[in-house]
Short mmCIF file of C-alpha atoms in Angstrom, two decimals:
data_model
loop_
_atom_site.label_atom_id
_atom_site.label_comp_id
_atom_site.label_asym_id
_atom_site.label_seq_id
_atom_site.Cartn_x
_atom_site.Cartn_y
_atom_site.Cartn_z
CA UNK A 233 0.00 0.00 0.00
CA UNK A 234 1.28 3.42 -0.96
CA UNK A 235 1.52 5.77 2.03
CA UNK A 236 1.41 8.84 -0.22
CA UNK A 237 -2.17 7.94 -1.10
CA UNK A 238 -3.05 7.68 2.59
CA UNK A 239 -1.21 10.86 3.32
CA UNK A 240 -3.32 12.85 0.87
CA UNK A 241 -6.38 12.30 3.03
CA UNK A 242 -4.80 13.33 6.29
CA UNK A 243 -2.26 15.95 5.27
CA UNK A 244 -4.45 18.81 6.48
CA UNK A 245 -4.76 17.17 9.86
CA UNK A 246 -1.03 16.40 9.96
CA UNK A 247 -0.10 20.01 9.22
CA UNK A 248 -2.57 21.34 11.79
CA UNK A 249 -1.20 18.91 14.36
CA UNK A 250 2.38 19.95 13.58
CA UNK A 251 1.38 23.53 14.40
CA UNK A 252 -0.50 22.67 17.58
CA UNK A 253 2.27 23.38 20.06
CA UNK A 254 4.49 25.74 18.15
CA UNK A 255 4.25 28.16 15.22
CA UNK A 256 6.48 27.44 12.27
CA UNK A 257 7.48 28.45 8.74
CA UNK A 258 6.97 26.24 5.74
CA UNK A 259 10.19 24.29 5.65
CA UNK A 260 10.17 24.01 9.43
CA UNK A 261 6.80 22.27 9.29
CA UNK A 262 8.00 19.92 6.58
CA UNK A 263 10.90 18.92 8.82
CA UNK A 264 8.61 18.36 11.77
CA UNK A 265 6.43 16.03 9.73
CA UNK A 266 9.39 14.09 8.43
CA UNK A 267 10.91 13.86 11.91
CA UNK A 268 7.60 12.59 13.18
CA UNK A 269 7.83 9.69 10.72
CA UNK A 270 6.05 10.94 7.61
CA UNK A 271 9.14 10.52 5.47
CA UNK A 272 7.21 10.39 2.22
CA UNK A 273 5.60 13.77 2.59
CA UNK A 274 6.47 16.01 -0.33
CA UNK A 275 7.58 19.60 -0.09
CA UNK A 276 4.99 20.81 -2.54
CA UNK A 277 2.23 19.05 -0.61
CA UNK A 278 3.13 20.77 2.63
CA UNK A 279 3.58 24.12 0.95
CA UNK A 280 0.30 23.79 -0.92
CA UNK A 281 -1.53 22.60 2.17
CA UNK A 282 -0.26 25.55 4.21
CA UNK A 283 -1.43 27.95 1.51
CA UNK A 284 -4.81 26.28 1.40
CA UNK A 285 -5.32 26.17 5.16
CA UNK A 286 -4.29 29.82 5.31
CA UNK A 287 -6.80 30.72 2.58
CA UNK A 288 -9.41 28.65 4.38
CA UNK A 289 -9.04 30.89 7.43
CA UNK A 290 -7.56 28.24 9.72
CA UNK A 291 -4.10 29.79 9.98
CA UNK A 292 -2.70 33.23 10.57
CA UNK A 293 0.72 34.33 9.40
CA UNK A 294 3.35 36.75 10.58
CA UNK A 295 6.78 37.61 9.26
CA UNK A 296 9.91 37.20 11.36
CA UNK A 297 13.21 38.75 10.22
CA UNK A 298 15.99 36.22 9.89
CA UNK A 299 19.75 36.80 10.15
CA UNK A 300 20.88 34.22 7.63
CA UNK A 301 18.30 34.62 4.88
CA UNK A 302 15.05 36.22 3.80
CA UNK A 303 12.24 37.03 6.21
CA UNK A 304 10.38 33.94 7.26
CA UNK A 305 6.64 33.67 7.09
CA UNK A 306 5.46 31.90 10.22
CA UNK A 307 2.16 30.09 10.34
CA UNK A 308 0.10 29.90 13.50
CA UNK A 309 -3.13 28.11 14.40
CA UNK A 310 -6.00 30.50 15.00
CA UNK A 311 -9.12 29.49 16.99
CA UNK A 312 -10.83 28.21 13.85
CA UNK A 313 -7.74 26.12 13.12
CA UNK A 314 -7.74 24.68 16.63
CA UNK A 315 -11.41 23.84 16.32
CA UNK A 316 -10.77 22.13 12.98
CA UNK A 317 -7.82 20.23 14.45
CA UNK A 318 -10.02 18.95 17.25
CA UNK A 319 -12.87 18.04 14.93
CA UNK A 320 -10.73 16.34 12.29
CA UNK A 321 -8.66 14.67 15.01
CA UNK A 322 -11.78 13.01 16.36
CA UNK A 323 -12.83 11.90 12.89
CA UNK A 324 -9.39 10.43 12.37
CA UNK A 325 -9.33 8.63 15.71
CA UNK A 326 -12.74 7.14 15.02
CA UNK A 327 -11.61 6.06 11.58
CA UNK A 328 -8.30 4.64 12.82
CA UNK A 329 -9.91 2.64 15.61
CA UNK A 330 -12.46 1.26 13.15
CA UNK A 331 -9.60 0.14 10.92
CA UNK A 332 -7.80 -1.36 13.93
CA UNK A 333 -10.89 -3.33 14.88
CA UNK A 334 -11.35 -4.52 11.33
CA UNK A 335 -7.79 -5.70 11.08
CA UNK A 336 -7.94 -7.46 14.45
CA UNK A 337 -11.13 -9.30 13.55
CA UNK A 338 -9.56 -10.63 10.39
CA UNK A 339 -6.52 -11.70 12.38
CA UNK A 340 -4.22 -9.64 10.23
CA UNK A 341 -2.83 -7.54 13.02
CA UNK B 207 22.46 32.96 -0.40
CA UNK B 208 24.29 33.47 -3.65
CA UNK B 209 22.89 34.77 -6.87
CA UNK B 210 23.20 31.37 -8.55
CA UNK B 211 20.88 29.82 -6.01
CA UNK B 212 18.51 32.78 -6.40
CA UNK B 213 18.46 32.30 -10.15
CA UNK B 214 17.86 28.59 -9.73
CA UNK B 215 14.86 29.29 -7.53
CA UNK B 216 13.46 31.91 -9.89
CA UNK B 217 13.79 29.51 -12.81
CA UNK B 218 12.20 26.72 -10.78
CA UNK B 219 9.23 28.86 -9.78
CA UNK B 220 8.88 29.97 -13.40
CA UNK B 221 8.78 26.33 -14.52
CA UNK B 222 6.19 25.45 -11.89
CA UNK B 223 4.10 28.40 -12.98
CA UNK B 224 4.31 27.22 -16.57
CA UNK B 225 3.22 23.73 -15.55
CA UNK B 226 0.18 25.24 -13.85
CA UNK B 227 -0.63 27.30 -16.92
CA UNK B 228 -4.12 25.91 -17.27
CA UNK B 229 -5.23 27.24 -13.84
CA UNK B 230 -6.97 30.60 -13.58
CA UNK B 231 -4.48 33.42 -13.17
CA UNK B 232 -5.70 34.40 -9.69
CA UNK B 233 -5.59 30.88 -8.31
CA UNK B 234 -2.13 30.32 -9.70
CA UNK B 235 -0.80 33.56 -8.24
CA UNK B 236 -2.25 32.68 -4.92
CA UNK B 237 -0.76 29.21 -5.00
CA UNK B 238 2.72 30.50 -5.92
CA UNK B 239 2.67 33.59 -3.72
CA UNK B 240 5.15 32.33 -1.11
CA UNK B 241 6.88 29.70 -3.21
CA UNK B 242 10.07 31.70 -3.77
CA UNK B 243 10.53 32.32 -0.05
CA UNK B 244 9.68 28.75 0.74
CA UNK B 245 12.17 27.30 -1.73
CA UNK B 246 14.81 29.66 -0.38
CA UNK B 247 14.35 27.99 3.01
CA UNK B 248 14.65 24.58 1.40
CA UNK B 249 17.82 25.63 -0.42
CA UNK B 250 19.36 27.05 2.73
CA UNK B 251 19.02 23.74 4.51
CA UNK B 252 21.41 21.60 2.53
CA UNK B 253 23.48 21.03 -0.54
CA UNK B 254 22.71 20.14 -4.11
CA UNK B 255 20.42 21.41 -6.82
CA UNK B 256 16.78 22.07 -6.04
CA UNK B 257 15.54 19.41 -8.43
CA UNK B 258 17.37 16.76 -6.43
CA UNK B 259 15.66 17.75 -3.25
CA UNK B 260 12.11 18.59 -4.26
CA UNK B 261 11.87 16.92 -7.63
CA UNK B 262 11.23 18.36 -11.07
CA UNK B 263 9.16 21.51 -11.43
CA UNK B 264 6.52 19.49 -13.27
CA UNK B 265 6.25 16.94 -10.46
CA UNK B 266 6.20 19.76 -7.94
CA UNK B 267 3.40 21.43 -9.88
CA UNK B 268 1.47 18.17 -10.03
CA UNK B 269 1.81 17.66 -6.29
CA UNK B 270 0.76 21.25 -5.68
CA UNK B 271 -2.23 20.71 -7.88
CA UNK B 272 -3.13 17.71 -5.74
CA UNK B 273 -3.48 19.96 -2.74
CA UNK B 274 -5.44 22.50 -4.72
CA UNK B 275 -9.04 21.58 -3.90
CA UNK B 276 -9.68 24.26 -1.36
CA UNK B 277 -11.63 22.14 1.04
CA UNK B 278 -10.70 20.29 4.21
CA UNK B 279 -8.54 17.18 4.02
CA UNK B 280 -11.54 15.10 5.05
CA UNK B 281 -14.61 15.49 2.93
CA UNK B 282 -16.87 17.79 4.86
CA UNK B 283 -20.11 16.16 5.91
CA UNK B 284 -22.83 17.17 3.50
CA UNK B 285 -24.47 20.24 4.91
CA UNK B 286 -28.21 20.02 4.75
CA UNK B 287 -29.70 23.37 3.85
CA UNK B 288 -31.23 24.67 7.04
CA UNK B 289 -34.12 27.04 6.27
CA UNK B 290 -33.68 28.79 9.62
CA UNK B 291 -30.02 29.52 8.96
CA UNK B 292 -30.79 30.67 5.43
CA UNK B 293 -33.45 33.00 6.77
CA UNK B 294 -31.02 34.30 9.38
CA UNK B 295 -28.42 34.98 6.70
CA UNK B 296 -30.96 37.02 4.78
CA UNK B 297 -32.35 38.94 7.74
CA UNK B 298 -29.12 39.66 9.63
CA UNK B 299 -27.55 42.06 7.10
CA UNK B 300 -30.78 44.07 6.96
CA UNK B 301 -30.89 44.24 10.75
CA UNK B 302 -27.24 45.31 10.89
CA UNK B 303 -27.87 48.13 8.46
CA UNK B 304 -30.90 49.24 10.46
CA UNK B 305 -28.82 49.00 13.63
CA UNK B 306 -26.24 51.44 12.26
CA UNK B 307 -28.84 53.78 10.71
CA UNK B 308 -30.97 54.06 13.86
CA UNK B 309 -27.80 54.34 15.94
CA UNK B 310 -26.91 57.49 14.01
CA UNK B 311 -30.23 59.06 14.95
CA UNK B 312 -29.69 58.17 18.61
CA UNK B 313 -26.15 59.52 18.60
CA UNK B 314 -24.46 56.15 18.93
CA UNK B 315 -22.47 54.06 16.52
CA UNK B 316 -25.16 51.39 16.64
CA UNK B 317 -28.62 51.29 18.11
CA UNK B 318 -27.63 48.09 19.92
CA UNK B 319 -24.91 50.06 21.75
CA UNK B 320 -27.65 52.27 23.13
CA UNK B 321 -29.77 49.24 23.96
CA UNK B 322 -26.87 47.71 25.85
CA UNK B 323 -26.72 50.80 28.07
CA UNK B 324 -30.38 50.26 28.92
CA UNK B 325 -29.75 46.71 30.08
CA UNK B 326 -29.49 47.47 33.84
CA UNK B 327 -32.70 49.48 33.58
CA UNK B 328 -34.41 46.41 32.16
CA UNK B 329 -33.03 44.33 35.03
CA UNK B 330 -34.66 46.69 37.53
CA UNK B 331 -37.96 46.65 35.64
CA UNK B 332 -37.82 42.86 35.39
CA UNK B 333 -37.26 42.62 39.16
CA UNK B 334 -40.33 44.77 39.74
CA UNK B 335 -42.43 42.68 37.35
CA UNK B 336 -41.29 39.43 38.94
CA UNK B 337 -42.20 40.80 42.39
CA UNK B 338 -45.63 41.82 41.06
CA UNK B 339 -46.26 38.35 39.66
CA UNK B 340 -45.18 36.71 42.93
CA UNK B 341 -47.46 39.04 44.90
CA UNK B 342 -50.35 38.39 42.54
CA UNK B 343 -49.93 34.64 43.07
CA UNK B 344 -49.46 34.74 46.86
CA UNK B 345 -52.00 37.44 47.64
CA UNK B 346 -55.32 35.81 48.44
CA UNK B 347 -57.23 38.99 49.15
CA UNK B 348 -60.16 40.28 47.16
CA UNK B 349 -58.73 43.76 46.93
CA UNK B 350 -56.64 44.64 43.91
CA UNK B 351 -52.99 44.85 44.98
CA UNK B 352 -52.36 48.13 43.21
CA UNK B 353 -49.05 49.05 41.64
CA UNK B 354 -46.85 47.67 44.43
CA UNK B 355 -46.33 43.96 45.12
CA UNK B 356 -48.52 43.96 48.24
CA UNK B 357 -49.39 40.72 49.97
CA UNK B 358 -52.44 41.06 52.17
CA UNK B 359 -52.40 44.80 51.58
CA UNK B 360 -49.12 45.27 53.44
CA UNK B 361 -46.84 48.07 52.23
CA UNK B 362 -43.91 46.69 54.23
CA UNK B 363 -44.11 43.30 52.55
CA UNK B 364 -44.43 45.10 49.24
CA UNK B 365 -41.19 47.03 49.73
CA UNK B 366 -39.25 43.97 50.92
CA UNK B 367 -40.53 41.91 48.00
CA UNK B 368 -39.73 44.74 45.60
CA UNK B 369 -36.16 45.06 46.91
CA UNK B 370 -35.64 41.29 46.73
CA UNK B 371 -37.03 41.12 43.21
CA UNK B 372 -34.88 43.95 41.88
CA UNK B 373 -31.67 42.81 43.57
CA UNK B 374 -32.27 39.25 42.38
CA UNK B 375 -32.91 40.37 38.84
CA UNK B 376 -29.73 42.48 38.75
CA UNK B 377 -27.71 39.59 40.16
CA UNK B 378 -29.18 37.28 37.55
CA UNK B 379 -28.59 39.86 34.81
CA UNK B 380 -24.90 40.15 35.63
CA UNK B 381 -24.57 36.37 35.63
CA UNK B 382 -26.62 35.75 32.50
CA UNK B 383 -23.59 36.20 30.20
CA UNK B 384 -21.94 33.18 31.76
CA UNK B 385 -24.98 30.91 31.81
CA UNK B 386 -25.02 27.82 29.66
CA UNK B 387 -27.61 27.25 26.98
CA UNK B 388 -30.47 25.79 28.97
CA UNK B 389 -30.54 28.10 31.99
CA UNK B 390 -30.21 30.97 29.55
CA UNK B 391 -33.19 29.73 27.55
CA UNK B 392 -35.23 29.44 30.75
CA UNK B 393 -34.21 32.97 31.78
CA UNK B 394 -35.15 34.42 28.40
CA UNK B 395 -38.43 32.50 28.37
CA UNK B 396 -39.35 33.78 31.83
CA UNK B 397 -38.40 37.30 30.83
CA UNK B 398 -40.64 37.02 27.80
CA UNK B 399 -43.57 35.90 29.97
CA UNK B 400 -42.89 38.84 32.30
CA UNK B 401 -43.04 41.22 29.36
CA UNK B 402 -46.43 39.81 28.38
CA UNK B 403 -47.65 40.15 31.99
CA UNK B 404 -46.33 43.71 32.06
CA UNK B 405 -48.16 44.63 28.87
CA UNK B 406 -51.40 43.14 30.22
CA UNK B 407 -51.00 44.97 33.53
CA UNK B 408 -50.18 48.21 31.78
CA UNK B 409 -53.24 47.95 29.56
CA UNK B 410 -55.44 47.32 32.62
CA UNK B 411 -53.98 50.17 34.63
CA UNK B 412 -54.33 52.43 31.62
CA UNK B 413 -57.96 51.37 31.24
CA UNK B 414 -58.75 52.10 34.92
CA UNK B 415 -57.20 55.54 34.66
CA UNK B 416 -59.17 56.44 31.57
CA UNK B 417 -62.45 55.02 32.89
CA UNK B 418 -62.29 56.86 36.20
CA UNK B 419 -61.77 60.06 34.28
CA UNK B 420 -65.22 59.72 32.75
CA UNK B 421 -67.02 58.15 35.69
CA UNK B 422 -69.87 60.21 37.11
CA UNK B 423 -69.86 60.21 40.90
CA UNK B 424 -73.59 60.83 41.32
CA UNK B 425 -74.55 58.01 39.04
CA UNK B 426 -72.34 55.51 40.85
CA UNK B 427 -72.70 54.91 44.56
CA UNK B 428 -74.99 57.76 45.42
CA UNK B 429 -78.23 56.35 46.89
CA UNK B 430 -79.99 59.61 46.08
CA UNK B 431 -79.32 59.47 42.41
CA UNK B 432 -82.83 58.17 41.76
CA UNK B 433 -84.46 60.91 43.83
CA UNK B 434 -86.59 63.21 41.72
CA UNK B 435 -88.43 65.09 44.40
CA UNK B 436 -88.51 65.38 48.23
CA UNK B 437 -91.65 65.28 50.34
CA UNK B 438 -91.40 66.37 53.95
CA UNK B 439 -94.12 65.36 56.43
CA UNK B 440 -94.50 66.80 59.89
CA UNK B 441 -95.13 64.84 63.07
CA UNK B 442 -98.83 64.69 62.29
CA UNK B 443 -98.20 63.28 58.87
CA UNK B 444 -99.05 66.44 57.07
CA UNK B 445 -97.19 67.33 53.93
CA UNK B 446 -94.93 70.30 54.50
CA UNK B 447 -94.72 72.56 51.53
CA UNK B 448 -92.03 75.10 50.87
CA UNK B 449 -89.55 73.05 52.91
CA UNK B 450 -85.81 73.66 52.63
CA UNK B 451 -83.13 71.13 53.35
CA UNK B 452 -79.86 72.29 54.86
CA UNK B 453 -76.77 70.38 55.95
CA UNK B 454 -74.77 70.96 59.17
CA UNK B 455 -72.98 73.89 57.53
CA UNK B 456 -76.13 75.57 56.39
CA UNK B 457 -75.56 74.60 52.81
CA UNK B 458 -78.72 73.84 50.89
CA UNK B 459 -79.09 70.19 49.93
CA UNK B 460 -80.11 69.81 46.35
CA UNK B 461 -82.01 66.69 45.49
CA UNK B 462 -84.15 65.89 42.54
CA UNK B 463 -85.06 68.08 39.60
CA UNK B 464 -86.44 71.54 40.03
CA UNK B 465 -89.52 71.24 37.85
CA UNK B 466 -92.97 69.73 37.99
CA UNK B 467 -94.52 67.61 35.34
CA UNK B 468 -97.90 66.78 36.82
CA UNK B 469 -100.47 64.15 35.92
CA UNK B 470 -102.26 66.38 33.46
CA UNK B 471 -98.99 66.76 31.57
CA UNK B 472 -98.40 70.41 32.35
CA UNK B 473 -94.84 71.40 32.82
CA UNK B 474 -93.80 74.02 35.37
CA UNK B 475 -90.44 75.16 36.64
CA UNK B 476 -90.06 75.10 40.44
CA UNK B 477 -87.77 77.25 42.59
CA UNK B 478 -84.54 75.39 43.27
CA UNK B 479 -84.20 73.90 46.78
CA UNK B 480 -87.80 74.47 47.87
CA UNK B 481 -89.50 71.09 48.38
CA UNK B 482 -91.61 69.53 47.18
CA UNK B 483 -91.22 70.59 43.60
CA UNK B 484 -94.34 68.77 42.68
CA UNK B 485 -96.77 68.71 45.61
CA UNK B 486 -99.43 66.96 43.55
CA UNK B 487 -97.26 63.89 43.35
CA UNK B 488 -96.91 63.40 47.11
CA UNK B 489 -96.94 59.67 47.87
CA UNK B 490 -99.18 60.00 50.95
CA UNK B 491 -102.01 62.38 51.41
CA UNK B 492 -104.43 62.81 54.31
CA UNK B 493 -108.05 63.38 53.46
CA UNK B 494 -108.10 66.05 56.16
CA UNK B 495 -104.84 66.92 57.72
CA UNK B 496 -106.28 68.79 60.73
CA UNK B 497 -108.00 65.85 62.46
CA UNK B 498 -105.89 63.10 61.04
CA UNK B 499 -104.51 60.52 63.42
CA UNK B 500 -100.79 59.94 63.69
CA UNK B 501 -99.63 57.91 60.77
CA UNK B 502 -98.86 54.88 62.85
CA UNK B 503 -98.21 52.13 61.54
CA UNK B 504 -96.24 54.09 59.04
CA UNK B 505 -95.59 52.34 55.78
CA UNK B 506 -92.01 51.26 55.71
CA UNK B 507 -89.72 54.06 56.72
CA UNK B 508 -91.38 56.95 55.04
CA UNK B 509 -91.65 59.02 58.15
CA UNK B 510 -88.40 58.99 60.04
CA UNK B 511 -89.62 61.39 62.72
CA UNK B 512 -92.88 59.58 63.36
CA UNK B 513 -91.53 57.61 66.32
CA UNK B 514 -90.42 60.62 68.29
CA UNK B 515 -92.77 63.52 68.73
CA UNK B 516 -90.88 66.48 67.53
CA UNK B 517 -91.72 69.96 66.40
CA UNK B 518 -89.05 70.00 63.75
CA UNK B 519 -90.79 69.76 60.44
CA UNK B 520 -87.75 68.41 58.76
CA UNK B 521 -84.33 67.27 59.84
CA UNK B 522 -81.69 68.98 57.71
CA UNK B 523 -79.59 65.96 57.20
CA UNK B 524 -78.83 64.08 54.05
CA UNK B 525 -79.06 60.84 55.99
CA UNK B 526 -82.79 61.21 56.02
CA UNK B 527 -83.83 59.80 52.77
CA UNK B 528 -87.49 59.59 52.09
CA UNK B 529 -87.56 57.21 49.25
CA UNK B 530 -90.73 57.30 47.26
CA UNK B 531 -91.85 53.74 46.99
CA UNK B 532 -93.10 53.66 43.49
#
């Protein structure tokens, strides 16, 4: 099974979760996701998802000057983003536990 | 950051833009808005050409396109059209405009700002109304309780109840912002009922005030309102003519109508305050007054002075009410 296909469905939730405890700029978030174990996640996917979540009103941005490069655009969860994270997180947990149950019943896991 | 790397990024972004050429201009611009900055971060992190790290511009564009549907990562549950919400969406903008317009007339930014200032006043009024309702329920008396929450006609109880009601309402008002949905609904429902009660009470009180303005005192409780003429008899039961009635202050007592409309149908004005006006209509008449016996047994209460022999032809008191028994 291809994890990139699975990832497509949950990338929004993954990006929101990566921003839960700490604000971050685009590449920063990509690194967080990869460190967390989502090695297959593509740069364009994270970048595009951030843009989309921002346009959807779930994120706010602010610019921080950087010594060794251009200004960095930081993304931050706003209340709507936190609400969406909670809602989608519940959907995911329900879905994941259903899958777990299914796999256990079949004796696969 | 050297210029070579900058050029590489610019070329890369250009290639991605080209690969997204079929998208509407605005959507493409939006999608690529931060791409240069973002790729600069990527470049700064390690070595090697950009294509090695993030793939070809075409692949990048394809991946970007995959994130393009501007909806949540999970398909949103289908939203059933809610007629109430649709109605609200239509009505709210109109109300907001009215809010601002009326607010200008009142000298506030919005009319609701002014209304918010009136909130404590409503709390006080609500406390009064609640006290009135409580008094109305607890008071078993027949008398109307008036405009204060009297129980058993007691002003003291009224004031205590009033103070309790108002203080309670203010306390509740200050807490109402923190109430959860159900207690809030109960509070609003009760307030609505109180408003209805208040309107009913106001209408009643208004009605009483207007009615009493027109009410005619003589036609109401006055037992003499039916009196047309007064016949005074002396101790011997003789009709006294030319009698005058005076009260304790010497004021003439006016009863009846100062005219005579006798049996033959002739009309004649009579001097005011000299009784009887119409001697021919006297209820009792002696065939011969000079040798007539005392009118004992007097027909029911016609002759108040009959029991006690007195020289006074008439007692100047309004309490004496010879009522013609027709």
